[in-house]
XYZ file of C-alpha atoms in Angstrom:
659
model
C -7.768 -7.369 -27.487
C -9.068 -7.482 -24.664
C -7.513 -5.801 -21.470
C -7.357 -8.645 -19.033
C -6.840 -6.095 -15.839
C -10.336 -4.753 -17.147
C -12.127 -8.560 -17.740
C -11.695 -10.665 -14.928
C -13.407 -8.569 -12.135
C -16.620 -8.406 -11.999
C -17.048 -6.621 -9.539
C -17.410 -2.087 -9.134
C -13.854 -1.877 -10.084
C -13.908 2.045 -8.796
C -13.538 2.094 -4.829
C -14.421 5.830 -3.322
C -12.025 6.810 0.036
C -14.390 6.629 2.728
C -16.073 9.829 3.714
C -14.866 9.857 7.005
C -11.123 9.949 5.391
C -11.615 12.283 2.601
C -12.642 15.242 4.787
C -9.634 14.964 7.070
C -7.017 13.315 5.421
C -3.496 14.949 4.534
C -4.605 15.214 0.809
C -8.844 15.664 1.898
C -10.456 15.318 -1.672
C -9.053 15.645 -5.253
C -9.695 18.720 -5.220
C -6.961 19.156 -2.926
C -4.647 16.802 -4.937
C -5.497 18.573 -7.762
C -4.318 22.083 -6.285
C -0.991 20.794 -5.069
C -0.085 19.174 -8.546
C -1.514 22.579 -10.057
C 1.251 24.442 -8.037
C 4.154 22.415 -8.857
C 2.706 22.815 -12.611
C 2.485 26.567 -12.106
C 5.609 26.473 -9.940
C 8.010 23.946 -10.087
C 10.882 25.135 -7.825
C 8.812 27.234 -6.089
C 6.628 24.361 -4.436
C 9.832 21.597 -3.837
C 11.311 24.836 -1.569
C 7.721 25.405 0.089
C 7.865 21.645 0.982
C 11.487 21.759 1.794
C 11.961 24.487 4.317
C 8.505 23.755 5.828
C 9.834 19.600 6.419
C 12.858 19.964 6.599
C 15.042 21.728 9.977
C 17.912 23.339 8.087
C 21.745 24.373 9.692
C 22.657 26.153 6.551
C 19.311 27.280 4.345
C 19.120 27.007 0.919
C 18.997 29.523 -1.282
C 18.856 27.375 -5.028
C 15.846 25.246 -5.362
C 17.965 22.981 -8.685
C 20.943 22.865 -10.871
C 19.843 21.632 -13.807
C 22.783 22.834 -15.891
C 24.632 19.289 -15.643
C 21.611 17.294 -16.267
C 21.624 14.408 -15.642
C 23.875 15.128 -12.873
C 20.635 16.889 -11.046
C 21.562 18.696 -7.595
C 18.619 19.564 -5.098
C 19.018 22.504 -2.149
C 22.581 22.447 -3.062
C 24.207 25.022 -1.124
C 22.019 23.892 2.042
C 23.556 21.923 4.564
C 21.079 19.486 7.809
C 21.523 16.553 8.856
C 19.238 13.474 8.186
C 19.221 11.754 12.103
C 18.800 15.083 13.863
C 15.405 15.852 11.244
C 14.570 11.755 12.301
C 14.942 12.183 16.699
C 16.635 15.427 17.627
C 13.385 17.533 16.966
C 11.776 14.717 19.263
C 13.399 15.590 21.835
C 11.163 19.176 21.611
C 7.746 18.775 19.891
C 6.692 16.603 22.490
C 7.298 13.201 20.813
C 10.042 12.164 22.794
C 8.134 9.530 25.085
C 6.110 8.541 22.452
C 7.091 4.490 21.093
C 9.113 5.400 18.160
C 9.526 1.314 17.814
C 7.274 -1.595 18.597
C 10.003 -4.491 17.738
C 8.409 -8.217 17.312
C 11.319 -10.974 17.657
C 10.915 -13.919 15.280
C 10.006 -15.908 18.746
C 7.354 -13.289 19.997
C 9.133 -11.094 21.833
C 8.509 -7.194 22.172
C 10.708 -4.985 23.187
C 9.697 -1.129 22.802
C 11.913 1.614 22.576
C 10.654 6.039 23.127
C 12.163 8.532 20.587
C 14.307 9.885 23.848
C 16.114 6.004 24.064
C 15.967 5.783 20.264
C 18.018 9.459 20.236
C 20.198 7.391 22.895
C 21.324 4.720 21.410
C 22.117 6.371 18.354
C 24.503 9.083 20.000
C 25.982 6.541 22.166
C 27.055 4.430 18.710
C 27.503 7.560 16.659
C 29.957 8.257 20.065
C 31.827 5.580 19.483
C 32.447 5.697 16.046
C 33.513 8.979 16.264
C 36.195 8.032 18.576
C 37.162 5.084 16.444
C 38.211 7.968 13.794
C 35.771 7.797 11.369
C 35.085 10.475 9.876
C 32.449 12.023 6.609
C 32.157 10.949 3.626
C 33.704 7.011 4.368
C 31.086 4.080 3.472
C 29.871 1.948 5.896
C 28.795 -1.818 4.792
C 26.125 -2.737 7.723
C 24.785 -6.708 7.256
C 22.188 -6.811 10.059
C 19.000 -8.826 11.023
C 15.779 -6.704 11.308
C 16.327 -4.898 14.480
C 16.475 -1.973 16.226
C 20.014 -2.189 16.035
C 20.012 -1.871 12.413
C 17.722 1.359 12.299
C 20.248 2.855 15.092
C 23.491 1.309 12.863
C 22.140 3.397 10.119
C 21.185 6.603 12.306
C 24.250 6.981 13.516
C 26.343 6.888 10.690
C 23.938 9.198 8.428
C 24.790 11.598 12.275
C 28.110 11.359 11.158
C 27.902 11.963 7.573
C 29.296 8.209 7.280
C 27.553 6.949 3.943
C 26.087 3.635 4.443
C 25.410 0.681 2.096
C 22.873 -2.221 3.764
C 23.316 -5.826 2.101
C 19.873 -7.857 3.039
C 20.973 -10.568 5.899
C 20.035 -13.169 2.553
C 23.072 -11.844 0.818
C 25.846 -14.449 0.543
C 29.141 -14.157 1.260
C 30.185 -13.162 -3.059
C 27.594 -10.779 -2.971
C 29.189 -9.185 0.591
C 32.116 -8.816 -1.467
C 30.990 -6.847 -4.422
C 29.804 -4.738 -2.263
C 32.466 -3.920 0.200
C 35.173 -3.569 -2.474
C 32.619 -1.459 -5.235
C 32.180 1.200 -1.818
C 35.688 0.693 -0.466
C 34.460 0.015 2.284
C 36.345 0.980 6.031
C 33.668 -0.305 8.651
C 31.423 -3.265 8.641
C 28.706 -3.643 10.947
C 26.990 -7.307 11.501
C 25.607 -9.435 14.273
C 26.605 -12.983 14.335
C 23.245 -14.810 13.314
C 19.990 -13.953 12.681
C 16.534 -15.852 13.481
C 14.181 -16.286 11.104
C 10.850 -18.791 10.783
C 12.974 -20.597 13.702
C 15.532 -20.962 12.599
C 19.313 -19.669 13.078
C 20.841 -18.303 10.441
C 24.369 -17.012 10.932
C 26.060 -13.665 9.543
C 29.161 -13.015 10.730
C 30.645 -16.006 9.173
C 29.960 -14.881 5.697
C 31.677 -11.843 6.031
C 34.282 -12.937 7.527
C 34.650 -15.026 4.064
C 33.996 -11.884 2.458
C 37.206 -10.283 3.961
C 38.621 -13.266 3.220
C 38.551 -13.148 -0.822
C 41.189 -10.167 -0.699
C 40.387 -6.767 -1.895
C 39.216 -5.464 1.553
C 41.893 -3.986 2.881
C 40.191 -0.815 3.626
C 38.320 -1.881 6.412
C 39.381 -1.468 9.797
C 36.716 -2.894 12.083
C 34.008 -5.009 12.426
C 31.457 -4.747 15.037
C 29.271 -7.660 16.075
C 25.740 -7.337 17.348
C 25.350 -10.449 19.939
C 21.774 -11.745 18.838
C 21.981 -14.686 19.306
C 25.233 -15.622 21.273
C 26.337 -18.109 18.637
C 29.937 -18.824 18.595
C 32.091 -16.892 16.067
C 35.756 -16.706 14.223
C 37.375 -13.683 16.194
C 40.032 -11.716 14.220
C 41.983 -9.839 16.888
C 43.085 -6.040 17.112
C 39.225 -5.381 14.240
C 36.011 -7.491 16.188
C 34.663 -6.349 18.286
C 30.949 -6.181 20.155
C 28.577 -4.036 19.743
C 27.420 -3.541 23.780
C 31.472 -3.710 24.377
C 31.849 -0.614 21.454
C 29.093 1.442 23.161
C 29.930 0.809 26.917
C 30.007 4.042 28.410
C 29.959 6.224 25.737
C 27.629 9.370 26.262
C 24.369 9.353 25.669
C 23.972 12.767 23.723
C 25.660 13.622 20.371
C 26.443 17.159 18.385
C 25.108 15.532 14.722
C 27.443 16.643 11.768
C 25.853 18.594 9.185
C 26.298 17.482 5.525
C 25.897 19.623 2.223
C 22.079 18.784 1.112
C 23.560 16.597 -1.983
C 25.955 14.492 0.616
C 25.477 10.100 0.120
C 23.577 9.758 2.546
C 23.799 5.903 1.085
C 24.425 3.733 -1.962
C 21.779 0.602 -2.098
C 22.829 -1.888 -4.401
C 20.386 -3.152 -7.086
C 20.830 -6.073 -9.638
C 21.178 -5.810 -13.294
C 19.993 -8.481 -16.020
C 23.513 -8.891 -16.392
C 26.785 -7.038 -15.197
C 27.827 -6.094 -11.457
C 25.248 -5.106 -9.237
C 24.474 -1.138 -9.778
C 25.150 1.427 -6.684
C 22.506 3.496 -6.424
C 23.326 7.170 -5.184
C 20.962 8.874 -3.052
C 21.846 12.788 -1.603
C 20.542 13.896 2.262
C 18.461 15.748 1.966
C 16.058 14.926 -0.908
C 15.644 11.517 0.302
C 14.815 12.871 3.216
C 12.002 15.367 1.985
C 10.228 12.881 -0.008
C 10.713 10.197 2.579
C 8.435 12.221 5.291
C 5.890 13.684 2.845
C 4.940 10.580 1.324
C 4.666 9.151 4.604
C 1.995 11.877 4.982
C 0.673 11.682 1.588
C 0.290 7.606 0.618
C -0.100 7.034 3.853
C -2.100 9.685 5.659
C -0.165 9.723 8.593
C -1.799 10.283 11.940
C -0.057 11.284 15.632
C -1.760 8.297 17.225
C -1.329 5.854 13.050
C 0.790 2.536 14.907
C 2.003 1.802 10.991
C 3.946 -1.422 9.830
C 6.386 -1.770 7.131
C 6.902 -5.494 6.758
C 9.899 -4.996 4.516
C 13.503 -5.692 5.655
C 16.247 -3.204 5.844
C 18.406 -4.344 3.009
C 15.717 -3.149 0.339
C 14.583 0.722 -0.025
C 11.884 -0.143 1.089
C 13.213 -0.969 4.590
C 15.145 2.176 3.906
C 12.774 4.748 3.540
C 10.435 4.090 5.113
C 11.256 2.060 8.534
C 14.985 3.794 8.804
C 14.266 7.348 7.585
C 10.679 7.701 6.478
C 8.492 7.258 9.647
C 10.778 8.524 11.824
C 11.162 12.177 10.346
C 7.615 12.000 10.656
C 7.198 10.550 13.984
C 5.568 7.622 13.815
C 4.746 4.551 15.960
C 6.275 1.645 14.296
C 6.411 -1.920 14.188
C 9.781 -3.594 12.736
C 9.558 -7.458 12.501
C 12.674 -10.067 12.618
C 10.349 -13.233 11.285
C 8.902 -14.379 8.389
C 5.012 -14.328 7.709
C 4.259 -17.913 7.976
C 5.873 -18.995 11.029
C 4.794 -20.086 13.716
C 1.560 -20.427 11.224
C 0.225 -18.299 8.386
C -1.651 -16.227 10.876
C 1.802 -14.565 12.308
C 1.019 -11.322 10.285
C -2.989 -11.166 11.353
C -1.814 -12.238 14.809
C 0.630 -9.285 14.979
C -2.049 -6.473 13.782
C -4.346 -7.304 16.272
C -1.715 -6.849 19.413
C -0.192 -4.164 18.525
C -3.424 -2.479 16.950
C -1.662 -1.364 14.081
C -3.759 1.057 11.763
C -1.735 1.434 8.581
C -0.042 -1.861 6.858
C 2.566 -1.848 3.993
C 3.595 -5.287 2.969
C 4.322 -6.922 -0.318
C 2.185 -8.602 -3.445
C 3.656 -12.258 -3.063
C 3.239 -11.879 0.840
C -0.585 -11.094 0.358
C -0.950 -14.746 -2.282
C 0.883 -16.508 -0.354
C -1.434 -16.032 2.252
C -4.251 -16.157 0.429
C -3.907 -19.657 -0.233
C -2.617 -20.412 3.154
C -6.613 -19.050 4.720
C -7.988 -21.335 1.749
C -6.732 -24.371 2.725
C -6.928 -23.551 6.752
C -9.596 -21.647 8.293
C -7.361 -21.238 11.957
C -5.157 -18.963 9.654
C -7.506 -16.916 7.622
C -7.970 -13.104 8.694
C -11.492 -13.580 9.534
C -10.060 -15.134 12.337
C -8.813 -11.986 14.086
C -9.653 -8.541 15.003
C -8.169 -6.292 12.030
C -10.772 -3.430 13.064
C -7.664 -1.079 13.533
C -6.467 -0.804 10.291
C -7.946 2.160 8.240
C -5.414 1.980 5.360
C -3.190 -0.832 4.019
C -0.351 -1.269 1.300
C 1.436 -3.179 -1.285
C 4.789 -2.544 -2.588
C 7.291 -4.469 -4.772
C 5.233 -5.635 -7.753
C 2.098 -5.549 -9.280
C -0.117 -6.745 -7.205
C -2.965 -8.375 -9.428
C -6.530 -7.943 -9.043
C -7.791 -10.961 -7.746
C -5.383 -10.279 -4.547
C -6.131 -7.297 -4.195
C -10.089 -7.647 -4.030
C -9.334 -10.572 -1.531
C -6.866 -8.025 0.329
C -9.481 -5.056 0.228
C -12.404 -7.333 1.745
C -10.465 -9.854 3.686
C -7.848 -7.815 5.616
C -9.244 -4.428 5.303
C -13.305 -4.839 5.282
C -13.730 -2.807 2.748
C -13.479 0.041 4.714
C -9.618 0.602 4.120
C -8.143 1.982 1.034
C -5.773 -0.571 -1.203
C -2.586 2.077 -1.313
C -0.860 0.228 -4.547
C 2.785 2.077 -5.020
C 4.954 2.009 -7.764
C 8.512 3.277 -7.265
C 12.152 1.832 -7.485
C 15.814 2.256 -5.185
C 16.206 4.667 -7.870
C 13.441 6.999 -7.443
C 14.005 6.796 -3.271
C 9.979 6.728 -2.365
C 6.830 6.378 -3.665
C 5.873 7.975 -6.911
C 2.503 6.261 -8.588
C 0.058 5.245 -5.710
C -3.515 6.526 -4.352
C -3.399 9.142 -1.756
C -6.258 6.968 0.469
C -8.419 10.475 1.219
C -8.482 11.737 -2.688
C -8.221 9.366 -5.171
C -11.115 5.845 -5.829
C -9.352 3.570 -5.906
C -9.319 0.809 -9.243
C -7.795 -2.896 -8.165
C -4.593 -3.814 -9.907
C -3.673 -0.140 -10.819
C -0.672 2.254 -9.049
C -3.446 4.704 -10.148
C -1.871 8.791 -10.666
C 1.708 10.518 -9.856
C 1.668 12.314 -6.635
C 1.849 15.630 -6.467
C 5.554 17.560 -8.444
C 6.346 13.954 -10.019
C 5.668 14.296 -14.033
C 5.300 10.583 -15.425
C 4.192 10.142 -18.602
C 3.965 7.083 -21.231
C 6.232 7.291 -24.379
C 7.637 5.632 -27.092
C 11.136 4.371 -27.930
C 11.921 7.711 -29.055
C 9.990 9.688 -26.477
C 7.492 10.925 -28.281
C 3.820 10.376 -27.254
C 1.528 7.147 -27.378
C -2.176 7.453 -28.090
C -4.311 6.875 -24.455
C -4.494 3.308 -23.540
C -1.607 2.214 -25.753
C 1.359 0.399 -24.248
C 4.170 2.438 -23.877
C 8.030 3.275 -21.903
C 6.880 4.841 -18.043
C 9.203 7.931 -17.596
C 9.421 10.856 -15.616
C 10.151 14.048 -17.302
C 11.137 16.073 -14.802
C 13.727 15.554 -11.816
C 12.413 15.267 -8.197
C 13.998 15.229 -4.768
C 14.374 11.921 -3.777
C 16.263 10.526 -7.181
C 18.756 8.716 -7.888
C 21.885 10.913 -8.067
C 24.222 8.608 -9.745
C 25.170 4.628 -9.908
C 28.562 4.520 -7.282
C 31.720 4.914 -9.192
C 30.237 4.862 -12.425
C 28.363 8.119 -14.209
C 28.520 6.881 -17.980
C 26.666 3.583 -16.665
C 24.112 6.507 -14.714
C 23.382 7.641 -17.576
C 23.271 5.380 -20.271
C 20.972 3.070 -17.752
C 18.466 6.113 -16.822
C 18.858 9.073 -19.203
C 19.236 7.090 -22.512
C 20.207 9.908 -25.251
C 18.142 8.445 -27.152
C 15.288 10.342 -25.623
C 17.304 13.332 -24.884
C 19.211 12.215 -22.064
C 17.480 13.907 -19.794
C 14.183 12.060 -19.096
C 14.111 8.968 -16.052
C 13.740 6.032 -17.829
C 11.897 3.334 -15.168
C 12.616 0.297 -17.359
C 8.833 -0.689 -16.503
C 5.607 -0.942 -19.595
C 2.923 0.620 -18.837
C -0.728 1.667 -20.069
C -2.493 4.482 -18.717
C -6.983 4.491 -19.403
C -9.153 7.298 -20.027
C -9.178 8.641 -16.677
C -6.073 9.194 -16.512
C -4.921 5.742 -13.758
C -1.581 3.658 -15.291
C -1.584 0.559 -15.431
C 2.277 -1.410 -14.844
C 2.622 -3.879 -17.361
C 5.938 -5.173 -16.318
C 9.852 -4.493 -16.595
C 10.228 -3.566 -20.351
C 12.108 -6.886 -20.891
C 8.950 -8.480 -19.098
C 6.499 -7.156 -21.765
C 6.856 -9.430 -24.814
C 6.181 -9.359 -28.406
C 4.107 -12.095 -29.589
C 3.533 -12.206 -33.073
C 3.821 -8.073 -33.146
C 1.799 -8.044 -30.047
C 2.849 -6.391 -27.097
C 2.239 -7.986 -24.234
C 2.563 -7.472 -20.746
C 3.851 -10.132 -18.912
C 1.452 -9.052 -15.425
C -1.261 -9.127 -17.570
C -1.511 -12.848 -18.304
C -0.202 -13.283 -14.707
C -2.956 -11.538 -13.490
C -5.283 -13.733 -15.764
C -4.268 -17.061 -14.276
C -3.709 -16.054 -10.349
C -8.100 -15.046 -10.713
C -8.735 -19.150 -12.373
C -9.535 -20.666 -9.307
C -7.163 -23.901 -9.166
C -4.474 -21.240 -9.403
C -2.974 -19.547 -5.958
C 0.492 -17.766 -7.334
C 1.587 -17.371 -11.081
C 5.184 -15.749 -12.946
C 5.077 -15.380 -16.632
C 8.427 -14.720 -18.631
C 8.708 -14.744 -22.040
C 11.517 -16.836 -24.653
C 12.713 -17.084 -28.228
C 10.632 -18.390 -30.012
C 11.287 -19.496 -33.607
C 7.467 -19.112 -35.499
C 6.204 -15.939 -33.043
C 9.447 -14.299 -32.290
C 8.659 -14.869 -27.850
C 6.642 -17.247 -26.917
C 5.104 -16.918 -23.510
C 6.016 -19.004 -20.959
C 4.366 -19.646 -17.470
C 5.365 -20.784 -13.987
C 2.173 -21.880 -12.095
C 1.392 -22.636 -8.295
C -1.915 -24.447 -7.824
C -3.734 -24.058 -4.839
C -4.072 -27.811 -4.538
C -1.703 -30.153 -5.692
C -2.375 -32.411 -8.946
C -0.847 -36.157 -9.900
C 1.606 -35.715 -13.133
C -0.820 -37.449 -15.224
C -3.161 -34.900 -14.466
C -0.729 -32.232 -15.343
C -0.972 -32.176 -19.182
C -5.342 -31.202 -18.888
C -4.972 -28.311 -16.097
C -2.613 -27.043 -17.794
C -4.895 -27.228 -21.216
C -7.411 -25.821 -18.803
C -5.595 -22.449 -17.560
C -4.050 -21.930 -21.672
C -7.937 -22.139 -22.344
C -8.363 -19.159 -19.487
C -5.979 -16.952 -20.925
C -7.173 -17.136 -24.189
C -10.866 -16.492 -22.917
C -9.954 -13.744 -20.712
C -7.058 -12.189 -23.570
C -7.046 -13.528 -26.671
C -5.104 -17.065 -28.435
C -2.089 -14.335 -28.595
C -1.680 -14.752 -25.047
C -1.766 -18.682 -24.526
C 0.856 -19.722 -22.951
C 3.079 -21.978 -25.113
C 5.123 -24.209 -21.940
C 3.370 -24.243 -18.431
C 5.048 -25.539 -15.553
C 4.040 -26.110 -12.600
C 5.697 -26.261 -8.734
C 5.257 -26.222 -5.432
C 6.785 -22.302 -4.875
C 7.993 -19.658 -7.399
C 11.969 -18.765 -6.675
C 11.900 -16.148 -4.188
C 14.337 -14.219 -2.346
C 13.967 -14.588 1.402
C 11.671 -11.070 1.426
C 9.643 -12.428 -1.110
C 10.763 -10.862 -4.371
C 10.046 -13.070 -7.658
C 13.369 -13.803 -9.377
C 11.994 -14.029 -12.515
C 15.291 -13.476 -13.640
C 15.907 -16.807 -13.280
C 12.878 -17.956 -14.448
C 13.851 -16.777 -18.066
C 17.347 -18.543 -18.016
C 14.844 -22.245 -17.006
C 12.395 -21.571 -19.397
C 15.345 -21.201 -21.826
C 16.597 -24.007 -20.782
C 20.231 -21.741 -19.588
C 22.228 -23.028 -17.184
C 21.962 -21.255 -14.030
C 25.673 -19.765 -12.954
C 24.575 -16.484 -10.382
C 24.098 -17.343 -6.738
C 21.060 -18.359 -5.574
C 21.876 -18.678 -1.794
C 19.340 -15.882 -1.249
C 16.408 -18.282 -2.557
C 14.171 -19.178 -0.187
C 14.271 -23.255 -1.690
C 16.725 -22.659 -4.463
C 15.684 -26.898 -5.604
C 12.401 -25.299 -7.088
C 14.169 -24.102 -10.281
C 14.147 -28.119 -10.998
C 11.204 -28.782 -10.347
C 10.103 -25.928 -12.563
C 12.018 -26.802 -15.511
C 9.128 -29.449 -16.917
C 7.301 -27.692 -19.195
C 3.199 -28.649 -20.079
């Protein structure tokens, strides 16, 4: 069977780093990359111990790097102490960065606010003092339900400063989702806003929190602190609710950070499973912080003069690692954006890059694909209408990027001069795992390249045994790493079962993704294990079929899932967004054209049995395609789960008709 990723593109598919970047990068050339990998292989604990001492400020230095005695409950630097917020802020008051801009915040309406490291430190200290005065203590949990804002970063950093364990809930989640997290964490405090602004709309936040608290089981919550973002009227519970600006008023702008053990839970972030309640992914202070800072330097080649912009929301892991912690630990100037890429038009990203002279840009394939579609229908929003010459590195996050979108991103946004860092990682990994290093790794469209130094990734079969080169299998990590998940909050058995299955020995991390590796050692993600279909005995990655569909000139976006089939075991079902809408009478012919295209590019076995057309795909407000919902639609099941996070819940009905 032809490999679609290899066959779709006719261009030269290997792009070496620009010579100037390769000479001056933090990892300068493949020899430097290999030297780091060899150091980690030769002296694994020495490698990580050296980096932890070089990059982090410790109040109590560690003596033991890695404790593997209770695998898979690995412990890193566990006899050391530090404070995460001090490592992100306090050090910049004395290293020359105090007056450097830390955050350029652009609101939904275009209003821009800038804060320096000194000003950000003062704001965090004010809130930390207020929380400390109210009696909150290290180890207690705090729910943060805020819009994208400087205040969200301040709240997270203030919790870290006190050793409070935060759990951020994405502002698009419903009261039911909030309630689950309030109960599971046993939160004692909730920090929210009256409302948020996205795409010119006002979306209430506090009413959802009030509803969640009213569902019961949240009696541990002593206080609700409310950021006044929009000025909308909200219901008020005297004695429980307090305005953020009033809580902070009169508080000192200095604060002594509370040292915590290296393994102290910095945060709990919930990730949905296919079934059952969401899993509370627990991350530890020191290991998470170390990898956040290192990957800022290794993946993004961060330099002091860079202006960095990650378009994610702090409600997701990307917003934790690559907005709230990593950039600040590394001393970056970063852009934080409240709105959406299509408001007031689909040139918002390009206009902001031009205005703020962004040099490192990190966004999701779903956003890229939607902007490709917009640029194809309106020349005024095409990136070539804007000055993007400040860019030097562009990145992709959230899901594998199909080669067609990769090439457009590289050519039209990066001007064929910016390396594309296509990053593979997860909520559970805490930071990048497989990615090009922009000054070292030649890139291939659609591949997340190779493991970062110290990451021992491999591809295995169902029993954990080796697979032949080029053959698909399960992506695993064979040795622990500092930023890895420590536990599922309150459920250690689920932690072991989900991530360290006994059939693989109980100590190898199972990522849940299928992948294969090519002759040069590059990894290609095939999709989630449950998205690797078995069609008549052939293993077929859904990402492979999606890449082929999107490469067709008629197609703007595609998502592929499987459904049970009496004949083939599983059948391929494709959900397709066309660049131009077609009449219902034309749909069967278009569907046949696309089936034939997939058959030509991959093979007849990959032809979608069903093709369903829609104006969009079911996405969360952060742009993530909800493939679990698509599987239910494909199987004709009733949608019973919460769809309040979708941008357009009505799209599910439109996608129900098969062609």
